[in-house]
Amino acid sequence: MEQTQHDRPRRRWLTSGDRLIHLFPVPAVAVYTLFVVYPIFAAFTYSLFDWKGLVMGRFNFFGNFRTLFTQEPFNRMFRNAFSHNLFYFAVELVVQNVVAFVLAYIIFRKVKGAQFFKIAYFLPRLLSIIIVGFMWKLILNPNMGVLNVLLNKIGLSSWTHAWLGEPATALPAVALVNCWFGIGFFMLILLAGLQSISPEVLEAARLDGSRGLGYIVSVILPMMFQPLVIVAVMTFLQAFEAFELVFAMQGSLGEPYYSTDLLAVFFYRTAFGSNAGDTGNLGVGSAVAVVMFFIIATISGLFMAFVNRRQAE
Amino acid sequence: MKLRRTGAFAALSLFLLAAGCGGGGGGENGAQNNASSGSGASAPPAGNETVKLTVASWNSDQNFVDMWKDVQDALNKVYPGIELDYQPVKSTEYNTALNTALRTNSAADIIQLRPYGAGQAIADAGYLEPIDGLQGLDGFKPDQLAAAQGSDGKQYGVPIMLSSTQLFYNKDIFDKYGLKAPATWDELIAAAETLKKNKVTPFAFGSKEGWVLSLTHGAIAPVFLGADFPGKFAKGEAKVDSPEFVKSIEALKSLTPYFPNNFEGLGMDDIRTMFATGQAAMVFDGSFEIAAIQALNPDIHIGIAPVPSPSGGQPSVSAWVDGSYAINKSSKQIDAAKKVLQFMTTKEFGTIVLQKAKSISPVAGAASDDELVSELAKLSGGNASPYFAVTNLGYGDPTSKVTLENSLQGMFLGKLTPDQVAKEVQKSVDTWFKAAGK
């Protein structure tokens, strides 16, 4: 059968399987819609209604937000949790990312057994974070935990603490466990960044006599702009979505005395009730989630805008 | 462009975060009767097969799992053809799990209810089948039934267990140092001093978990508050920031020198271990902990004592109905579930609870051959005070009980004085309290 110019494109469309390609995303999009898009709209909706215990009540425009920002104890808890998220972010940014960079750099410089170290540092990430939480809870247990036993053995009894029971040490302890958990992942991102710098540039800098810290600060870091931004954004997201670790180690009340409370824990407790026998308030809980959404969206947006502007330059 | 992708990643993460809000499901009213799949209410049987009923509970310890095997056998002697599928959830997660299951219409057929306020909230939301007139309910005392009623005054649950909070002491350690169960508050302190001198931790205690604090305070408070305080409080004649309530908090604080090192970091697991292994000689604890303590150390000789009064008044044990069983309104098996609840009012069931769960049963006439449990039953059946935090403070959002627990935690961390604790709780009470009869 002779072909005309006219139906050639159509035939290709029919036979080459192109059309099937468009069906491949369907399952993913369906799952995404069901578990991500719908809940977002549900949360926005819930936050605008009154809830009587477990039953949806009247439409109440911004009443839940008013409660959240003006009524004790919600306003106090919100401020408190928000400040803890900032602290969490700061600790991760400094401790986790600096350590991750140092490790990545050491592996990049091809120490003996680099491959082994790469895997070893990444291992914690493969554990379930709930298991990580319980494991560290045991390590930090004041009377039988490895850490205090060790301190006693080496004669530093005065350094022993109820690490997770005192407000001064509970949040830093949880934040550091989170760093321990996250280091391997960020190390890999930074290592990939290091490996993508063109060797000629590094060679040239070396020949110019650049060495040590100066070499890292003035040659390597400027070439690492992209991965560093990725790491910063991801650290921010991680810090403001943090939930599991506090939940596993300190329960849904962010004990003791709300000293480890984070926005996501506050949201969970307010929406679904805490372990102490209250039923929760879905309206105010959803309001917390919506406020979190806007905080994270705004700051991530600013981040991206800043990056794009720099790129344009 | 790598960065664009990061943007997309960031956006995706946001969505994932917000996805957490969907967990509550569609918020449909439990009165709707659409069937659910999965772990929820079971489907109706075809013909004369056995009926399967799911039972949700927060009693996840092994002794309760064993107890339900006995319940199954005893139940089938009376009602053959009913099969119970016992599904316990960790106590601290139970409320959250139950609320979510109720909202998504996938809750069990038979549901364990928290006493008073929290259970009432579930009844008031229309999720439960009223059981007024169920045979055997008249065997309970009115104040026991009140723990499982809605604000409409209807009965929704059958009280299952009484719990009490009081002083446990290790008899062997007490004998070793020539001590006996304290009859006055001063004797209690003297015993603690003696133990401390001999390098034994007097009280197993920890303030890391809030609920342990209300439990401990609940044991001590009645001898300072007087037995009529809860009644006066309900009528609006007594307030939480009153001097006697402050005194009860000060009494708890005054025991600090006798607590373990680093008690701020200890939770119930640690407390239980310390007492069971003889590292600590006394503990203010709930009756529901006995079985777990004995499981850790079967050889321990536990003595039980009511908390002695500072002024020579009656010593006190605080007792309360710690849970009841109710029927999920959207269950397909309401008739079979009613039979099970009816069985729960019988002496056979009460005896199983006593024997296996080592808990006191509210069923009249249930008997146990366990000396300890009989002693407990005698103490809490006699001169028991209500456990004020549970019976009167389980209201508000967050509840005043949670406020009390967190404030006590703050006190032990040096952030609040006893007076400020009482004021915090009163502030919380003011948000919901209406005096009875007004």
mmCIF file with all atom_site columns, C-alpha atoms in Angstrom, chain A residues 115-124 187:
data_model
loop_
_atom_site.group_PDB
_atom_site.id
_atom_site.type_symbol
_atom_site.label_atom_id
_atom_site.label_alt_id
_atom_site.label_comp_id
_atom_site.label_asym_id
_atom_site.label_entity_id
_atom_site.label_seq_id
_atom_site.pdbx_PDB_ins_code
_atom_site.Cartn_x
_atom_site.Cartn_y
_atom_site.Cartn_z
_atom_site.occupancy
_atom_site.B_iso_or_equiv
_atom_site.pdbx_formal_charge
_atom_site.auth_seq_id
_atom_site.auth_comp_id
_atom_site.auth_asym_id
_atom_site.auth_atom_id
_atom_site.pdbx_PDB_model_num
ATOM 1  C CA . GLN A 1 115 ? 35.119 3.058  49.510 1.00 0.00 ? 115 GLN A CA 1
ATOM 2  C CA . PHE A 1 116 ? 34.721 1.372  52.887 1.00 0.00 ? 116 PHE A CA 1
ATOM 3  C CA . PHE A 1 117 ? 34.323 4.688  54.709 1.00 0.00 ? 117 PHE A CA 1
ATOM 4  C CA . LYS A 1 118 ? 31.798 5.889  52.181 1.00 0.00 ? 118 LYS A CA 1
ATOM 5  C CA . ILE A 1 119 ? 29.611 2.869  52.945 1.00 0.00 ? 119 ILE A CA 1
ATOM 6  C CA . ALA A 1 120 ? 30.256 2.964  56.688 1.00 0.00 ? 120 ALA A CA 1
ATOM 7  C CA . TYR A 1 121 ? 29.197 6.602  57.035 1.00 0.00 ? 121 TYR A CA 1
ATOM 8  C CA . PHE A 1 122 ? 26.089 5.996  54.999 1.00 0.00 ? 122 PHE A CA 1
ATOM 9  C CA . LEU A 1 123 ? 24.958 2.965  57.014 1.00 0.00 ? 123 LEU A CA 1
ATOM 10 C CA . PRO A 1 124 ? 22.923 4.775  59.735 1.00 0.00 ? 124 PRO A CA 1
ATOM 11 C CA . MET A 1 187 ? 28.235 13.477 52.572 1.00 0.00 ? 187 MET A CA 1
#
